[in-house]
Structure formats: C-alpha cells, structure tokens
CSV table of C-alpha atoms in Angstrom, one decimal:
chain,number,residue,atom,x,y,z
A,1177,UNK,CA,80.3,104.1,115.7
A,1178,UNK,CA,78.4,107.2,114.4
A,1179,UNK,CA,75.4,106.7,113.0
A,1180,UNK,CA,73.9,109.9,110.8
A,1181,UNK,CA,70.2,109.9,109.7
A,1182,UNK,CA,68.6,111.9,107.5
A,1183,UNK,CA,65.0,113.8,106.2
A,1184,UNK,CA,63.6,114.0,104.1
A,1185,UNK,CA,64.5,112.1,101.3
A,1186,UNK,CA,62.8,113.9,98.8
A,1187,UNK,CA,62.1,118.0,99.2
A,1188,UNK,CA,60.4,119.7,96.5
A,1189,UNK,CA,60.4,123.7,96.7
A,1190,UNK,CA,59.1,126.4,94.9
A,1191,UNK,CA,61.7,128.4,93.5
A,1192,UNK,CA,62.4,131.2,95.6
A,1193,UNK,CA,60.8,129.5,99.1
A,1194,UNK,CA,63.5,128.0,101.5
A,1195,UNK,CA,64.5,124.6,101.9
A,1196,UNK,CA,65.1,122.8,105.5
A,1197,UNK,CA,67.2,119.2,105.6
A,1198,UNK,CA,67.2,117.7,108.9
A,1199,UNK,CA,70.5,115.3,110.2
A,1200,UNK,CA,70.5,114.0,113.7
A,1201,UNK,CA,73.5,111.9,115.0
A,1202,UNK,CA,74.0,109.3,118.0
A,1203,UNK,CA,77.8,110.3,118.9
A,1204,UNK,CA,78.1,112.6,121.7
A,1205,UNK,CA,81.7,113.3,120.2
A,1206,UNK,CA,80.8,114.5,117.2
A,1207,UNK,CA,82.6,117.7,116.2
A,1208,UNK,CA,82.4,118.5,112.5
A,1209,UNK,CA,79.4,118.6,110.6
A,1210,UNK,CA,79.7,118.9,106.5
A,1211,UNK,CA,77.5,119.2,104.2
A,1212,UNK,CA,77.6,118.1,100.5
A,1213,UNK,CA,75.8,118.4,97.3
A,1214,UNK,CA,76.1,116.2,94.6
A,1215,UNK,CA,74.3,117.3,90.9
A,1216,UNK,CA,73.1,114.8,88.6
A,1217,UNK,CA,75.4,113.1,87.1
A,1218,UNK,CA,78.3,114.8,89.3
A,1219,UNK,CA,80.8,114.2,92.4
A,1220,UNK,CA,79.6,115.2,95.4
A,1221,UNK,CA,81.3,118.5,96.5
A,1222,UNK,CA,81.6,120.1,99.9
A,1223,UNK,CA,79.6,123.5,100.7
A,1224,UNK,CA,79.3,124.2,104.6
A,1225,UNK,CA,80.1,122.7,107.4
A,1226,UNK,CA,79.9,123.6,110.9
A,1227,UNK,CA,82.4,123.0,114.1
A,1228,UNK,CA,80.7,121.8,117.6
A,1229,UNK,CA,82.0,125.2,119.2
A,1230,UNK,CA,79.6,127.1,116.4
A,1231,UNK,CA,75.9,127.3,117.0
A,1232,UNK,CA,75.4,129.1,112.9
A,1233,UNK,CA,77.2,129.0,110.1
A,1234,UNK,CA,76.1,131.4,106.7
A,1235,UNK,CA,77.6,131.2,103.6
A,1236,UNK,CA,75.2,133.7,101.1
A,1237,UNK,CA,72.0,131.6,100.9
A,1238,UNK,CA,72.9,128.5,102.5
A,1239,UNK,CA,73.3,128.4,106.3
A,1240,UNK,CA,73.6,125.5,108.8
A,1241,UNK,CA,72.9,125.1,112.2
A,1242,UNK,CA,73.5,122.8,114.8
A,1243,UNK,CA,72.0,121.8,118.4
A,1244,UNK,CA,74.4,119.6,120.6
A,1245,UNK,CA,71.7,119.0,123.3
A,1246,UNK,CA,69.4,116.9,120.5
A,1247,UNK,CA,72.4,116.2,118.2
A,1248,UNK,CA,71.1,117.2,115.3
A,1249,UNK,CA,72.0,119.7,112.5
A,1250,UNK,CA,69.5,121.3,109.9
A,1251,UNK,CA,71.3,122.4,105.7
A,1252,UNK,CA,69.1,125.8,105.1
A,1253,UNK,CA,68.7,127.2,101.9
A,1254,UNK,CA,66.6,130.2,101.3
A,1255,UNK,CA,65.6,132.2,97.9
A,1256,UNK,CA,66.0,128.7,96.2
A,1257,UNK,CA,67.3,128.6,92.8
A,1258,UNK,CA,66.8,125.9,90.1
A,1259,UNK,CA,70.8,125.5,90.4
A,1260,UNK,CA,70.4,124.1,94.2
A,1261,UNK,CA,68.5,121.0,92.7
A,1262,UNK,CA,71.1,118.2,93.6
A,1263,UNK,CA,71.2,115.4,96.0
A,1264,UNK,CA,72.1,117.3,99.5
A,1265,UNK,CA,74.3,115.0,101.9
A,1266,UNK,CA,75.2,115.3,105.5
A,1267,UNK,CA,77.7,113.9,108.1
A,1268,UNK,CA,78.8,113.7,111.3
A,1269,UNK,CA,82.7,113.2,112.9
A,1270,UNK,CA,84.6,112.6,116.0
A,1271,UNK,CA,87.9,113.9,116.6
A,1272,UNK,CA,88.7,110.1,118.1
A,1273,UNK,CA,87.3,109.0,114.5
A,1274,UNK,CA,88.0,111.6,112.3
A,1275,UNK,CA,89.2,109.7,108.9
A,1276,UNK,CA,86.2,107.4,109.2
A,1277,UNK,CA,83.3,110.0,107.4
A,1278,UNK,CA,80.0,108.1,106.6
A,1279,UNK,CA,76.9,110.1,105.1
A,1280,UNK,CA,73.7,110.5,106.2
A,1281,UNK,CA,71.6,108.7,102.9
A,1282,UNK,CA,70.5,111.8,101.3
A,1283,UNK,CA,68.0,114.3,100.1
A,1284,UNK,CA,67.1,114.7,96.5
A,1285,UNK,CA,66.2,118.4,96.2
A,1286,UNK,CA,63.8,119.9,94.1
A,1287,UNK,CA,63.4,122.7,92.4
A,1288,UNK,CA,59.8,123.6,91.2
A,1289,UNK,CA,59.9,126.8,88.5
B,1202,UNK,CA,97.2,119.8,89.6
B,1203,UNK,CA,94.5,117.2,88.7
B,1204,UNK,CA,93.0,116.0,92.3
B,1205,UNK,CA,91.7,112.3,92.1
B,1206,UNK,CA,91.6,110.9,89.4
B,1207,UNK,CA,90.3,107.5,88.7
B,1208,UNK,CA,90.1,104.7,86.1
B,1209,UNK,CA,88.4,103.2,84.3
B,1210,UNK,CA,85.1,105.9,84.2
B,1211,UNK,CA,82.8,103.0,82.7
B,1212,UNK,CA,83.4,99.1,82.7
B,1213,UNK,CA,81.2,96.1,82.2
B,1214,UNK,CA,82.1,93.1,83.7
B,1215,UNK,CA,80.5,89.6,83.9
B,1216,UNK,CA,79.8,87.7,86.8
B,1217,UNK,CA,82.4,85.8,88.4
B,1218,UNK,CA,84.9,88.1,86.4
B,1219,UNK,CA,87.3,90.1,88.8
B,1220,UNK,CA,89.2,94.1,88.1
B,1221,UNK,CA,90.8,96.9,89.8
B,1222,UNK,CA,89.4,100.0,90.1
B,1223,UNK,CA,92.3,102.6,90.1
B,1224,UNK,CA,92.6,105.8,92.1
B,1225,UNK,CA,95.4,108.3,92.6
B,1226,UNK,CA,95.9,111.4,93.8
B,1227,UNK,CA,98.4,114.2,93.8
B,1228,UNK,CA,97.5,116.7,96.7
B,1229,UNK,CA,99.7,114.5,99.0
B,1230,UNK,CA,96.9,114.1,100.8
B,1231,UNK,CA,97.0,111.6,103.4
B,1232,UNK,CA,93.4,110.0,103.6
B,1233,UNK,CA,91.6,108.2,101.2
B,1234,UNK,CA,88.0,106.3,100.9
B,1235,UNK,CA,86.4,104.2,98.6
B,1236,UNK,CA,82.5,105.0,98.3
B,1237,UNK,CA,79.7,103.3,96.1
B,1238,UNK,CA,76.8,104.3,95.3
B,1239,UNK,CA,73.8,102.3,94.3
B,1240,UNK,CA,71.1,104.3,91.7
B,1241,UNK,CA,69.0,106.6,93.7
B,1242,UNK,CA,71.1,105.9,96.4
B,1243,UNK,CA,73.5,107.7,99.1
B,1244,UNK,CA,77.1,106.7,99.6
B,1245,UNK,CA,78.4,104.1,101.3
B,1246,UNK,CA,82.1,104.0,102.7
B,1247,UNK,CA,83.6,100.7,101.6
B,1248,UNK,CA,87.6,100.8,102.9
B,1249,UNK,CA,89.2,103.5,103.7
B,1250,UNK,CA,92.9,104.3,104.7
B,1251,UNK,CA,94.6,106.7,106.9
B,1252,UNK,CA,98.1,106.6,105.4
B,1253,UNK,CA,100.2,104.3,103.4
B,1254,UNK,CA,100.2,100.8,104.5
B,1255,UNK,CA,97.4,101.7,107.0
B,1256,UNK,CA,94.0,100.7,105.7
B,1257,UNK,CA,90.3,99.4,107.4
B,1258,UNK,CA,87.1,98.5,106.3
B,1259,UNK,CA,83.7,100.9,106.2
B,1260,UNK,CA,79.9,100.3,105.9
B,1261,UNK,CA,79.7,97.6,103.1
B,1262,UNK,CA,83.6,96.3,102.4
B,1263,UNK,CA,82.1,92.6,101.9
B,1264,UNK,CA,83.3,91.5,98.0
B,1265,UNK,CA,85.9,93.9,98.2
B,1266,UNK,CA,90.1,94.3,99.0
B,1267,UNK,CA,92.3,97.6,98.9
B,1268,UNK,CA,95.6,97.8,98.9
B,1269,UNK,CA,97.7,101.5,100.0
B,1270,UNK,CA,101.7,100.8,98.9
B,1271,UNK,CA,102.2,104.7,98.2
B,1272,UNK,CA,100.4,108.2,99.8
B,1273,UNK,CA,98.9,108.6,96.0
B,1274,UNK,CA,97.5,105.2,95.3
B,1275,UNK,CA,94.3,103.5,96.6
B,1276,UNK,CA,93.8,101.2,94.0
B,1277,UNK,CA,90.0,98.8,95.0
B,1278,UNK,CA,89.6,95.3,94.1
B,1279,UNK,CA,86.4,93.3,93.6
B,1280,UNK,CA,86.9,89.5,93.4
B,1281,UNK,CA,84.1,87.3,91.8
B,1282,UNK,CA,82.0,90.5,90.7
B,1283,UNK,CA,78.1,89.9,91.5
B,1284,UNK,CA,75.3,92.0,90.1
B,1285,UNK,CA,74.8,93.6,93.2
B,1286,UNK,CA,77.9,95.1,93.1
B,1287,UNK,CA,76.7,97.1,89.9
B,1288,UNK,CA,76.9,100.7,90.9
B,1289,UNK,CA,79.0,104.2,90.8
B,1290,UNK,CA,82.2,104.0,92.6
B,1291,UNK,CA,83.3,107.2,93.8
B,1292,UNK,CA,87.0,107.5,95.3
B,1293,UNK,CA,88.3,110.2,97.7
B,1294,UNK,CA,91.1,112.1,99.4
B,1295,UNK,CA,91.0,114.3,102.1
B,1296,UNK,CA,92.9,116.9,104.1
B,1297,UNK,CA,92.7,118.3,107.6
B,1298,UNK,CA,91.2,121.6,108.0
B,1299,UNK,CA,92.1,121.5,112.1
B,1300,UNK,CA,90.6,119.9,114.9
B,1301,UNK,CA,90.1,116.3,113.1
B,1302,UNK,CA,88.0,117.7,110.6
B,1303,UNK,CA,88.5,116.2,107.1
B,1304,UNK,CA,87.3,118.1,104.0
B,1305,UNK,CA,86.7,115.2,100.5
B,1306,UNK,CA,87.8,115.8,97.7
B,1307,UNK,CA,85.9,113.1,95.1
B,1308,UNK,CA,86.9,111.8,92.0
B,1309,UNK,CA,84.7,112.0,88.8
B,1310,UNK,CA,83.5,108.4,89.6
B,1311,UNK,CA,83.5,105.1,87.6
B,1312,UNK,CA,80.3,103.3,86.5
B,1313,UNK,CA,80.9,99.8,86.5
B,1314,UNK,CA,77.8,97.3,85.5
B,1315,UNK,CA,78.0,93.4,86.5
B,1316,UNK,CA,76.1,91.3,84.2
C-alpha cells in the first residue's frame, strides 16, 4: 500500500518568510495529492491539492507542487501569517485505492511574530 | 445541512469498560473513515468503508469494530477499552471530486480518555 512520509515535523518561520513541507510517496500510482491543516484544537480541513497531470497548483499564498520522477510533493506558503500556524498534513492516492486516504504524520507550523 | 456530526464530544471510560462512538452524516456521501489521533500526533485511519455494508480495516483497527447498516451511519466500537486507546477520534466523509480523488470532510472530533 501507499506509504506517505513527511518533513519536517516541526517548522518555525518568521512571520512574513515562506514556509516549505516536504511529502514523498512509494506508489507509482499515486494521482491525487491533498493537503490539510488542522488548528489547535480543530478538525483538519482540506486547502490544496494537486492532480498527477498538474506540475503547480496556487491558491493566493499557498501553492503546491509535485515531481512524479522522485515522487514527492512540497505545501508552500509564502508571506506567512500568524493565522497559518496549524498542524499541516499531506497525502497521497491511487485511483486503484482511492477510498483508502492515509496521512503523512504531520508538520506543526510555526509562526514566530 | 450539518456535515458529520459525532457523539459523544468527550467521554471517560475505565479499563475494560466498552462504547460506541457515533457518527452520521447527511451529504449522502458515500465514504466514511474513522481516524484517531494520539496527542502531538498525526492521524491514523482505523476502518474505513466505501458504502453501506461494505467496510475494511486501516493503519491501526486492532481494539476496534465498525459496523455501516445505512449511507449516513458509521457508528465505531472499542471493546475492552485500554489506556492506549486514550486519544481524539476524528470521523469522516468524503465525496469524489473526479478521477478517484476523494475530498474529507471531518467531524468536530470526540475526546475520549481510558483510565
């Protein structure tokens, strides 16, 4: 099965610098990357993802981009705000396996005024 | 429209004790999970299911049993509770948004502390 990993586990950024979160995966198959952030003491909530066919994907500040020839995928956040501290998770899916999502373990981001 | 919603939001139990977590959703959504998460910790897929009477086990379903009668209920089990199964139990839905890709929708979670 898929197997997503994650770095780092901890990011701390001054406000306004960017922010870089690293995902590789081990299934060739893979064809859907998300993204989601989860606040303290909230659900996690989805806010980019990216489809195989797609090499960049922006959304205002947040962009994410994806190699297929080293399988991995990269969350970028730039002009940080003290609103993106959250926990930041990714994942990777097959079409074959599509219902079965399982995260990437996380990065707890930082927000330094 | 209120998404997932799940009960109870907090719950103590003591060891050996069992309870069902409830989940429901109305967005006739087909897919639904059951995630925990430890303190500190990422999420961990415990069962999921595809449909109704359709469901399979994730990452960590050991201590655990699911049952899906109807599209809106995924209710989650835990026999014989143990402290290590003290965590935040998240439960989800999701949609397809084409091509296999599956967008979550979480509930608000529910605490639940073994002791």
């Amino acid at each position: 099965g898929e197997n997503v990993e994650q770095h780092p586990s901890t990011l701390s950024v001054q406000e306004g610098d960017s922010a870089v979160i690293k995902c590789t995966y081990s299934d060739s198959a893979s064809n859907y990357f998300p993204w989601y952030k989860q606040e303290l003491g909230k659900r996690p909530q989805l806010i980019i993802d990216i489809r195989s066919n797609v090499g960049e994907k922006k959304d205002q500040r947040i962009a994410v981009t994806l190699n297929k020839t080293a399988k991995h995928f990269s969350l970028h956040i730039t002009e940080t705000q003290p609103e993106d501290s959250a926990v930041y998770f990714c994942a990777a899916t097959a079409y074959s396996s599509a219902s079965k999502i399982i995260f990437g373990s996380g990065t707890r981001l930082s927000i330094r005024p | 429209n209120a998404g997932v919603t799940q009960t109870p939001k907090f719950r103590i139990l003591k060891i050996g004790q069992s309870m069902t977590l409830q989940c429901t959703q109305d967005m006739n959504h087909n897919y639904m999970y059951w995630y925990r998460q430890d303190p500190g910790m990422g999420l961990k897929l415990i069962y999921y299911s595809v449909g109704a009477g359709i469901t399979d086990k994730g990452e960590v379903p050991n201590g655990y049993n699911v049952s899906r009668s109807t599209t809106e209920d995924f209710p989650l089990r835990l026999e014989l509770a143990a402290p290590s199964q003290t965590s935040v139990y998240f439960c989800a839905s999701s949609y397809s948004v084409g091509a296999g890709a599956n967008v979550l929708t979480f509930g608000a979670g529910s605490r639940l502390t073994v002791l």
